[in-house]
Amino acid sequence: MCQLLGMNCNVPTDIAFSFEGFRMRGGLTDRHTDGFGIGFFEGKGLRLFLDDKPCAHSPVADLVNSYRIKSTNVVAHIRKATQGHTTLENTHPFQRELWGEYWLFAHNGNLKSFNPPAGKFYQTVGNTDSERAFCHILESLRNRFNTKPATDVLFDAVRELTEEIRAHGMFNFIMSNGEMMFAHASTLLFYIVRKAPFGQAQLVDDDLAIDFSQVTTPDDRVAVIATLPLTANEHWHQLACDELALFQHGDVILRSLPENPVYLSREKGLEIARSQGVGY
Amino acid sequence: MCQLLGMNCNVPTDIAFSFEGFRMRGGLTDRHTDGFGIGFFEGKGLRLFLDDKPCAHSPVADLVNSYRIKSTNVVAHIRKATQGHTTLENTHPFQRELWGEYWLFAHNGNLKSFNPPAGKFYQTVGNTDSERAFCHILESLRNRFNTKPATDVLFDAVRELTEEIRAHGMFNFIMSNGEMMFAHASTLLFYIVRKAPFGQAQLVDDDLAIDFSQVTTPDDRVAVIATLPLTANEHWHQLACDELALFQHGDVILRSLPENPVYLSREKGLEIARSQGVGY
């Protein structure tokens, strides 16, 4: 259905390089032609760009690339609708406020028969399984905690909710409050942590290379999370099936790994997606 | 502190002409140089552009002008901060979800000693009086109505809340759920309803004219609301001090007018704003 991109850093960082490759999958090198969304946290503020035009040809995407917004947390999503018309209200990432913070959520997958009861605090605006999952997570967290709990307590709560929701189907997601970033894999999700010594990277989807040592300081740490690796010459780590990871300040700080972790090949991941009616 | 712009129509309409004049007040013809925001409803979906750059020189504003998004409800705001640094989280319009709909709110004014208790459903992310007012309105509505009430009931509830809040100071605001648009004046707020037969309009702030008969159909109806009239050769209606109006399908459908309505001159309005520490 879609591809995910996340970035979590210890200093505000320009995502243009990663986004350049990612957006190429929106209609040029791939067939994600049903819109996209990208949200940038800047401090407590949030700038969310949504577009129902193909990402590779979108003026909004052009702006994102030329404007060079620096952010510590970015969540992006390219959509290939498996069914139905793409409308703005069904475009990821979704945004809500919880505990006086904005939260963003983007999902790649397909949840079947997932119809949690209508929330008291959060209701869906569109009609996707993804927004239902996001609202259910926030509703459950808000019911359980009046204020934001300690990070490990929050992680355990999100883990429990993730286990409940993924019983309904494929549930790759990225979620952030501008400070930390949750990433969960049902099938395919990769990440890389870039830190000193920085080297050169070459995009898979575009004839573009960057020497990160020229645009970083030795203290910078940048984690990039994506459905499939964006660069050809770097080592990307794969999240295991059913693994939940929490990123902060550009690195993994907590993870919940199944006892016998399974890592899908790209081919197997795409096959499962197809069998669930999810196109990448 | 800022200027407001709203548009409410019966068919999706391009706001580019009005926005062109409005944005000129963001650093060229006026001194609104602390960022801006504009939100477009498209069906149930919402596209919100926020920028802490001066509006007249903002690449986001350029995009808005060139992208020609058609919308039935638009809320925009140019900010001149009276104090403090402008941050993204304090940039209007503010966005929340209520009853499964997105709501936008933009405020021009200054509320003193307005500190409602922390909400159960809505909390502020930034630290403006404006976001506090918005959250208080939504919190009160959500507490009172589990689902969206009839329009006249909702209007009365918003009127009561407006009376409570404006006791704290200047409270010009525009609020919309993508279907209807509330507009309240403490000092200066004007509107115009354009419908057939359409004529020509000339912007106050720019050397730009448009012949609306060339870009409309006879059934179109478009209400534009602004802090000060945007065109020189049309008759704009002024909201009285303490008047609340509700627009739907491009016209006023409900209004609450004080028994002895007072209409401020532009000069008097600006004087009051200055005396409250609010710069236009």
PDB file of N, CA and C in Angstrom, chain A residues 45-121:
ATOM      1  N   GLY A  45       6.559  22.350  17.844  1.00  0.00           N
ATOM      2  CA  GLY A  45       5.710  22.639  16.691  1.00  0.00           C
ATOM      3  C   GLY A  45       5.784  21.548  15.643  1.00  0.00           C
ATOM      4  N   LEU A  46       4.823  21.565  14.743  1.00  0.00           N
ATOM      5  CA  LEU A  46       4.732  20.531  13.715  1.00  0.00           C
ATOM      6  C   LEU A  46       4.305  21.171  12.411  1.00  0.00           C
ATOM      7  N   ARG A  47       4.988  20.795  11.353  1.00  0.00           N
ATOM      8  CA  ARG A  47       4.660  21.267  10.017  1.00  0.00           C
ATOM      9  C   ARG A  47       4.340  20.020   9.203  1.00  0.00           C
ATOM     10  N   LEU A  48       3.103  19.894   8.792  1.00  0.00           N
ATOM     11  CA  LEU A  48       2.679  18.679   8.095  1.00  0.00           C
ATOM     12  C   LEU A  48       2.239  19.025   6.683  1.00  0.00           C
ATOM     13  N   PHE A  49       2.876  18.413   5.707  1.00  0.00           N
ATOM     14  CA  PHE A  49       2.508  18.621   4.304  1.00  0.00           C
ATOM     15  C   PHE A  49       1.817  17.367   3.792  1.00  0.00           C
ATOM     16  N   LEU A  50       0.618  17.530   3.285  1.00  0.00           N
ATOM     17  CA  LEU A  50      -0.128  16.405   2.736  1.00  0.00           C
ATOM     18  C   LEU A  50      -0.454  16.706   1.285  1.00  0.00           C
ATOM     19  N   ASP A  51      -0.439  15.675   0.467  1.00  0.00           N
ATOM     20  CA  ASP A  51      -0.729  15.908  -0.939  1.00  0.00           C
ATOM     21  C   ASP A  51      -1.350  14.668  -1.536  1.00  0.00           C
ATOM     22  N   ASP A  52      -2.408  14.860  -2.288  1.00  0.00           N
ATOM     23  CA  ASP A  52      -3.002  13.704  -2.960  1.00  0.00           C
ATOM     24  C   ASP A  52      -2.524  13.601  -4.408  1.00  0.00           C
ATOM     25  N   LYS A  53      -1.533  14.414  -4.762  1.00  0.00           N
ATOM     26  CA  LYS A  53      -0.895  14.274  -6.082  1.00  0.00           C
ATOM     27  C   LYS A  53       0.252  13.271  -5.967  1.00  0.00           C
ATOM     28  N   PRO A  54       0.662  12.639  -7.090  1.00  0.00           N
ATOM     29  CA  PRO A  54       1.831  11.757  -7.033  1.00  0.00           C
ATOM     30  C   PRO A  54       3.037  12.513  -6.497  1.00  0.00           C
ATOM     31  N   CYS A  55       3.739  11.867  -5.591  1.00  0.00           N
ATOM     32  CA  CYS A  55       4.814  12.545  -4.872  1.00  0.00           C
ATOM     33  C   CYS A  55       5.928  13.030  -5.788  1.00  0.00           C
ATOM     34  N   ALA A  56       6.295  12.219  -6.793  1.00  0.00           N
ATOM     35  CA  ALA A  56       7.424  12.602  -7.642  1.00  0.00           C
ATOM     36  C   ALA A  56       7.100  13.832  -8.484  1.00  0.00           C
ATOM     37  N   HIS A  57       5.835  14.140  -8.661  1.00  0.00           N
ATOM     38  CA  HIS A  57       5.466  15.305  -9.466  1.00  0.00           C
ATOM     39  C   HIS A  57       4.729  16.363  -8.667  1.00  0.00           C
ATOM     40  N   SER A  58       4.796  16.267  -7.349  1.00  0.00           N
ATOM     41  CA  SER A  58       4.010  17.165  -6.516  1.00  0.00           C
ATOM     42  C   SER A  58       4.734  18.472  -6.245  1.00  0.00           C
ATOM     43  N   PRO A  59       4.033  19.610  -6.412  1.00  0.00           N
ATOM     44  CA  PRO A  59       4.642  20.890  -6.046  1.00  0.00           C
ATOM     45  C   PRO A  59       4.939  20.973  -4.556  1.00  0.00           C
ATOM     46  N   VAL A  60       4.160  20.246  -3.748  1.00  0.00           N
ATOM     47  CA  VAL A  60       4.433  20.236  -2.318  1.00  0.00           C
ATOM     48  C   VAL A  60       5.761  19.515  -2.054  1.00  0.00           C
ATOM     49  N   ALA A  61       5.978  18.427  -2.771  1.00  0.00           N
ATOM     50  CA  ALA A  61       7.249  17.707  -2.620  1.00  0.00           C
ATOM     51  C   ALA A  61       8.414  18.571  -3.099  1.00  0.00           C
ATOM     52  N   ASP A  62       8.194  19.322  -4.168  1.00  0.00           N
ATOM     53  CA  ASP A  62       9.245  20.233  -4.633  1.00  0.00           C
ATOM     54  C   ASP A  62       9.596  21.241  -3.545  1.00  0.00           C
ATOM     55  N   LEU A  63       8.562  21.767  -2.898  1.00  0.00           N
ATOM     56  CA  LEU A  63       8.788  22.729  -1.821  1.00  0.00           C
ATOM     57  C   LEU A  63       9.612  22.097  -0.701  1.00  0.00           C
ATOM     58  N   VAL A  64       9.214  20.898  -0.305  1.00  0.00           N
ATOM     59  CA  VAL A  64       9.909  20.211   0.787  1.00  0.00           C
ATOM     60  C   VAL A  64      11.388  20.073   0.445  1.00  0.00           C
ATOM     61  N   ASN A  65      11.662  19.751  -0.808  1.00  0.00           N
ATOM     62  CA  ASN A  65      13.048  19.564  -1.228  1.00  0.00           C
ATOM     63  C   ASN A  65      13.817  20.873  -1.283  1.00  0.00           C
ATOM     64  N   SER A  66      13.148  21.941  -1.718  1.00  0.00           N
ATOM     65  CA  SER A  66      13.877  23.198  -1.903  1.00  0.00           C
ATOM     66  C   SER A  66      13.936  24.016  -0.616  1.00  0.00           C
ATOM     67  N   TYR A  67      12.994  23.769   0.294  1.00  0.00           N
ATOM     68  CA  TYR A  67      12.887  24.618   1.462  1.00  0.00           C
ATOM     69  C   TYR A  67      13.910  24.245   2.518  1.00  0.00           C
ATOM     70  N   ARG A  68      14.352  22.987   2.524  1.00  0.00           N
ATOM     71  CA  ARG A  68      15.395  22.533   3.434  1.00  0.00           C
ATOM     72  C   ARG A  68      15.051  22.783   4.895  1.00  0.00           C
ATOM     73  N   ILE A  69      13.903  22.287   5.292  1.00  0.00           N
ATOM     74  CA  ILE A  69      13.495  22.391   6.685  1.00  0.00           C
ATOM     75  C   ILE A  69      14.375  21.473   7.531  1.00  0.00           C
ATOM     76  N   LYS A  70      14.931  22.002   8.609  1.00  0.00           N
ATOM     77  CA  LYS A  70      15.735  21.175   9.511  1.00  0.00           C
ATOM     78  C   LYS A  70      14.872  20.726  10.682  1.00  0.00           C
ATOM     79  N   SER A  71      14.940  19.458  10.975  1.00  0.00           N
ATOM     80  CA  SER A  71      14.059  18.886  11.977  1.00  0.00           C
ATOM     81  C   SER A  71      14.763  17.748  12.696  1.00  0.00           C
ATOM     82  N   THR A  72      14.387  17.509  13.942  1.00  0.00           N
ATOM     83  CA  THR A  72      14.933  16.353  14.663  1.00  0.00           C
ATOM     84  C   THR A  72      14.072  15.105  14.459  1.00  0.00           C
ATOM     85  N   ASN A  73      12.824  15.303  14.050  1.00  0.00           N
ATOM     86  CA  ASN A  73      11.940  14.153  13.842  1.00  0.00           C
ATOM     87  C   ASN A  73      11.061  14.376  12.626  1.00  0.00           C
ATOM     88  N   VAL A  74      11.140  13.438  11.691  1.00  0.00           N
ATOM     89  CA  VAL A  74      10.366  13.527  10.455  1.00  0.00           C
ATOM     90  C   VAL A  74       9.642  12.196  10.238  1.00  0.00           C
ATOM     91  N   VAL A  75       8.378  12.268   9.848  1.00  0.00           N
ATOM     92  CA  VAL A  75       7.619  11.065   9.492  1.00  0.00           C
ATOM     93  C   VAL A  75       7.023  11.293   8.106  1.00  0.00           C
ATOM     94  N   ALA A  76       7.303  10.366   7.178  1.00  0.00           N
ATOM     95  CA  ALA A  76       6.790  10.523   5.813  1.00  0.00           C
ATOM     96  C   ALA A  76       6.189   9.221   5.318  1.00  0.00           C
ATOM     97  N   HIS A  77       5.356   9.342   4.314  1.00  0.00           N
ATOM     98  CA  HIS A  77       4.569   8.206   3.842  1.00  0.00           C
ATOM     99  C   HIS A  77       4.200   8.426   2.383  1.00  0.00           C
ATOM    100  N   ILE A  78       4.402   7.400   1.567  1.00  0.00           N
ATOM    101  CA  ILE A  78       3.895   7.444   0.189  1.00  0.00           C
ATOM    102  C   ILE A  78       2.810   6.395   0.079  1.00  0.00           C
ATOM    103  N   ARG A  79       1.724   6.763  -0.543  1.00  0.00           N
ATOM    104  CA  ARG A  79       0.560   5.886  -0.539  1.00  0.00           C
ATOM    105  C   ARG A  79       0.269   5.307  -1.911  1.00  0.00           C
ATOM    106  N   LYS A  80       0.007   3.999  -1.933  1.00  0.00           N
ATOM    107  CA  LYS A  80      -0.573   3.345  -3.100  1.00  0.00           C
ATOM    108  C   LYS A  80      -1.868   2.732  -2.605  1.00  0.00           C
ATOM    109  N   ALA A  81      -2.966   3.351  -2.922  1.00  0.00           N
ATOM    110  CA  ALA A  81      -4.254   2.876  -2.413  1.00  0.00           C
ATOM    111  C   ALA A  81      -4.565   1.505  -2.989  1.00  0.00           C
ATOM    112  N   THR A  82      -4.907   0.553  -2.145  1.00  0.00           N
ATOM    113  CA  THR A  82      -5.283  -0.772  -2.646  1.00  0.00           C
ATOM    114  C   THR A  82      -6.732  -0.753  -3.106  1.00  0.00           C
ATOM    115  N   GLN A  83      -7.515   0.083  -2.479  1.00  0.00           N
ATOM    116  CA  GLN A  83      -8.893   0.198  -2.939  1.00  0.00           C
ATOM    117  C   GLN A  83      -9.406   1.599  -2.619  1.00  0.00           C
ATOM    118  N   GLY A  84     -10.368   2.026  -3.402  1.00  0.00           N
ATOM    119  CA  GLY A  84     -11.032   3.289  -3.091  1.00  0.00           C
ATOM    120  C   GLY A  84     -10.252   4.491  -3.581  1.00  0.00           C
ATOM    121  N   HIS A  85     -10.941   5.585  -3.582  1.00  0.00           N
ATOM    122  CA  HIS A  85     -10.387   6.855  -4.000  1.00  0.00           C
ATOM    123  C   HIS A  85      -9.498   7.390  -2.890  1.00  0.00           C
ATOM    124  N   THR A  86      -8.374   7.996  -3.274  1.00  0.00           N
ATOM    125  CA  THR A  86      -7.531   8.623  -2.266  1.00  0.00           C
ATOM    126  C   THR A  86      -8.085   9.997  -1.944  1.00  0.00           C
ATOM    127  N   THR A  87      -8.349  10.232  -0.690  1.00  0.00           N
ATOM    128  CA  THR A  87      -8.820  11.550  -0.289  1.00  0.00           C
ATOM    129  C   THR A  87      -7.846  12.104   0.731  1.00  0.00           C
ATOM    130  N   LEU A  88      -7.897  13.419   0.900  1.00  0.00           N
ATOM    131  CA  LEU A  88      -6.968  14.084   1.794  1.00  0.00           C
ATOM    132  C   LEU A  88      -7.086  13.561   3.227  1.00  0.00           C
ATOM    133  N   GLU A  89      -8.312  13.283   3.661  1.00  0.00           N
ATOM    134  CA  GLU A  89      -8.490  12.848   5.054  1.00  0.00           C
ATOM    135  C   GLU A  89      -7.945  11.443   5.290  1.00  0.00           C
ATOM    136  N   ASN A  90      -7.668  10.699   4.204  1.00  0.00           N
ATOM    137  CA  ASN A  90      -7.075   9.362   4.362  1.00  0.00           C
ATOM    138  C   ASN A  90      -5.577   9.362   4.087  1.00  0.00           C
ATOM    139  N   THR A  91      -4.990  10.525   3.936  1.00  0.00           N
ATOM    140  CA  THR A  91      -3.566  10.637   3.635  1.00  0.00           C
ATOM    141  C   THR A  91      -2.741  10.637   4.925  1.00  0.00           C
ATOM    142  N   HIS A  92      -1.752   9.762   4.990  1.00  0.00           N
ATOM    143  CA  HIS A  92      -0.832   9.695   6.137  1.00  0.00           C
ATOM    144  C   HIS A  92       0.229  10.784   5.978  1.00  0.00           C
ATOM    145  N   PRO A  93       0.951  11.164   7.027  1.00  0.00           N
ATOM    146  CA  PRO A  93       0.738  10.776   8.429  1.00  0.00           C
ATOM    147  C   PRO A  93      -0.501  11.455   9.009  1.00  0.00           C
ATOM    148  N   PHE A  94      -1.077  10.800  10.012  1.00  0.00           N
ATOM    149  CA  PHE A  94      -2.188  11.380  10.758  1.00  0.00           C
ATOM    150  C   PHE A  94      -1.640  12.128  11.963  1.00  0.00           C
ATOM    151  N   GLN A  95      -2.367  13.157  12.368  1.00  0.00           N
ATOM    152  CA  GLN A  95      -1.891  14.030  13.445  1.00  0.00           C
ATOM    153  C   GLN A  95      -2.945  14.163  14.528  1.00  0.00           C
ATOM    154  N   ARG A  96      -2.535  14.048  15.782  1.00  0.00           N
ATOM    155  CA  ARG A  96      -3.406  14.346  16.922  1.00  0.00           C
ATOM    156  C   ARG A  96      -2.559  14.952  18.033  1.00  0.00           C
ATOM    157  N   GLU A  97      -3.221  15.509  19.028  1.00  0.00           N
ATOM    158  CA  GLU A  97      -2.537  16.023  20.219  1.00  0.00           C
ATOM    159  C   GLU A  97      -2.786  15.077  21.389  1.00  0.00           C
ATOM    160  N   LEU A  98      -1.735  14.728  22.112  1.00  0.00           N
ATOM    161  CA  LEU A  98      -1.850  13.901  23.328  1.00  0.00           C
ATOM    162  C   LEU A  98      -0.896  14.464  24.369  1.00  0.00           C
ATOM    163  N   TRP A  99      -1.386  14.674  25.591  1.00  0.00           N
ATOM    164  CA  TRP A  99      -0.578  15.193  26.700  1.00  0.00           C
ATOM    165  C   TRP A  99       0.115  16.521  26.345  1.00  0.00           C
ATOM    166  N   GLY A 100      -0.561  17.350  25.568  1.00  0.00           N
ATOM    167  CA  GLY A 100       0.038  18.633  25.210  1.00  0.00           C
ATOM    168  C   GLY A 100       1.170  18.529  24.204  1.00  0.00           C
ATOM    169  N   GLU A 101       1.203  17.411  23.451  1.00  0.00           N
ATOM    170  CA  GLU A 101       2.207  17.242  22.388  1.00  0.00           C
ATOM    171  C   GLU A 101       1.493  16.771  21.118  1.00  0.00           C
ATOM    172  N   TYR A 102       2.019  17.191  19.971  1.00  0.00           N
ATOM    173  CA  TYR A 102       1.510  16.643  18.720  1.00  0.00           C
ATOM    174  C   TYR A 102       2.149  15.279  18.462  1.00  0.00           C
ATOM    175  N   TRP A 103       1.351  14.369  17.939  1.00  0.00           N
ATOM    176  CA  TRP A 103       1.835  13.044  17.557  1.00  0.00           C
ATOM    177  C   TRP A 103       1.525  12.797  16.086  1.00  0.00           C
ATOM    178  N   LEU A 104       2.449  12.125  15.417  1.00  0.00           N
ATOM    179  CA  LEU A 104       2.268  11.749  14.019  1.00  0.00           C
ATOM    180  C   LEU A 104       2.333  10.231  13.905  1.00  0.00           C
ATOM    181  N   PHE A 105       1.571   9.690  12.957  1.00  0.00           N
ATOM    182  CA  PHE A 105       1.516   8.239  12.776  1.00  0.00           C
ATOM    183  C   PHE A 105       1.377   7.931  11.289  1.00  0.00           C
ATOM    184  N   ALA A 106       2.211   7.025  10.801  1.00  0.00           N
ATOM    185  CA  ALA A 106       2.092   6.551   9.416  1.00  0.00           C
ATOM    186  C   ALA A 106       2.176   5.038   9.416  1.00  0.00           C
ATOM    187  N   HIS A 107       1.392   4.409   8.568  1.00  0.00           N
ATOM    188  CA  HIS A 107       1.214   2.949   8.589  1.00  0.00           C
ATOM    189  C   HIS A 107       1.370   2.375   7.191  1.00  0.00           C
ATOM    190  N   ASN A 108       2.012   1.228   7.140  1.00  0.00           N
ATOM    191  CA  ASN A 108       2.104   0.436   5.916  1.00  0.00           C
ATOM    192  C   ASN A 108       1.577  -0.945   6.245  1.00  0.00           C
ATOM    193  N   GLY A 109       0.458  -1.303   5.654  1.00  0.00           N
ATOM    194  CA  GLY A 109      -0.090  -2.623   5.945  1.00  0.00           C
ATOM    195  C   GLY A 109      -1.568  -2.684   5.700  1.00  0.00           C
ATOM    196  N   ASN A 110      -2.211  -3.623   6.365  1.00  0.00           N
ATOM    197  CA  ASN A 110      -3.627  -3.866   6.150  1.00  0.00           C
ATOM    198  C   ASN A 110      -4.182  -4.586   7.369  1.00  0.00           C
ATOM    199  N   LEU A 111      -5.081  -3.943   8.078  1.00  0.00           N
ATOM    200  CA  LEU A 111      -5.672  -4.533   9.284  1.00  0.00           C
ATOM    201  C   LEU A 111      -7.088  -4.983   8.957  1.00  0.00           C
ATOM    202  N   LYS A 112      -7.328  -6.269   9.170  1.00  0.00           N
ATOM    203  CA  LYS A 112      -8.653  -6.802   8.815  1.00  0.00           C
ATOM    204  C   LYS A 112      -9.534  -6.901  10.044  1.00  0.00           C
ATOM    205  N   SER A 113     -10.784  -6.576   9.885  1.00  0.00           N
ATOM    206  CA  SER A 113     -11.755  -6.655  10.994  1.00  0.00           C
ATOM    207  C   SER A 113     -11.236  -5.948  12.228  1.00  0.00           C
ATOM    208  N   PHE A 114     -10.593  -4.819  12.028  1.00  0.00           N
ATOM    209  CA  PHE A 114     -10.117  -4.053  13.173  1.00  0.00           C
ATOM    210  C   PHE A 114     -11.072  -2.882  13.392  1.00  0.00           C
ATOM    211  N   ASN A 115     -11.981  -3.058  14.310  1.00  0.00           N
ATOM    212  CA  ASN A 115     -12.996  -2.035  14.563  1.00  0.00           C
ATOM    213  C   ASN A 115     -13.142  -1.785  16.063  1.00  0.00           C
ATOM    214  N   PRO A 116     -12.154  -1.130  16.655  1.00  0.00           N
ATOM    215  CA  PRO A 116     -12.248  -0.836  18.084  1.00  0.00           C
ATOM    216  C   PRO A 116     -13.435   0.086  18.352  1.00  0.00           C
ATOM    217  N   PRO A 117     -13.991   0.046  19.565  1.00  0.00           N
ATOM    218  CA  PRO A 117     -15.123   0.923  19.874  1.00  0.00           C
ATOM    219  C   PRO A 117     -14.746   2.398  19.696  1.00  0.00           C
ATOM    220  N   ALA A 118     -15.736   3.227  19.376  1.00  0.00           N
ATOM    221  CA  ALA A 118     -15.486   4.663  19.185  1.00  0.00           C
ATOM    222  C   ALA A 118     -14.827   5.245  20.434  1.00  0.00           C
ATOM    223  N   GLY A 119     -13.817   6.053  20.230  1.00  0.00           N
ATOM    224  CA  GLY A 119     -13.066   6.602  21.349  1.00  0.00           C
ATOM    225  C   GLY A 119     -13.790   7.760  22.014  1.00  0.00           C
ATOM    226  N   LYS A 120     -13.427   8.006  23.269  1.00  0.00           N
ATOM    227  CA  LYS A 120     -13.961   9.148  24.000  1.00  0.00           C
ATOM    228  C   LYS A 120     -13.110  10.374  23.681  1.00  0.00           C
ATOM    229  N   PHE A 121     -11.795  10.140  23.541  1.00  0.00           N
ATOM    230  CA  PHE A 121     -10.858  11.244  23.340  1.00  0.00           C
ATOM    231  C   PHE A 121     -10.505  11.461  21.869  1.00  0.00           C
TER     232      PHE A 121
END
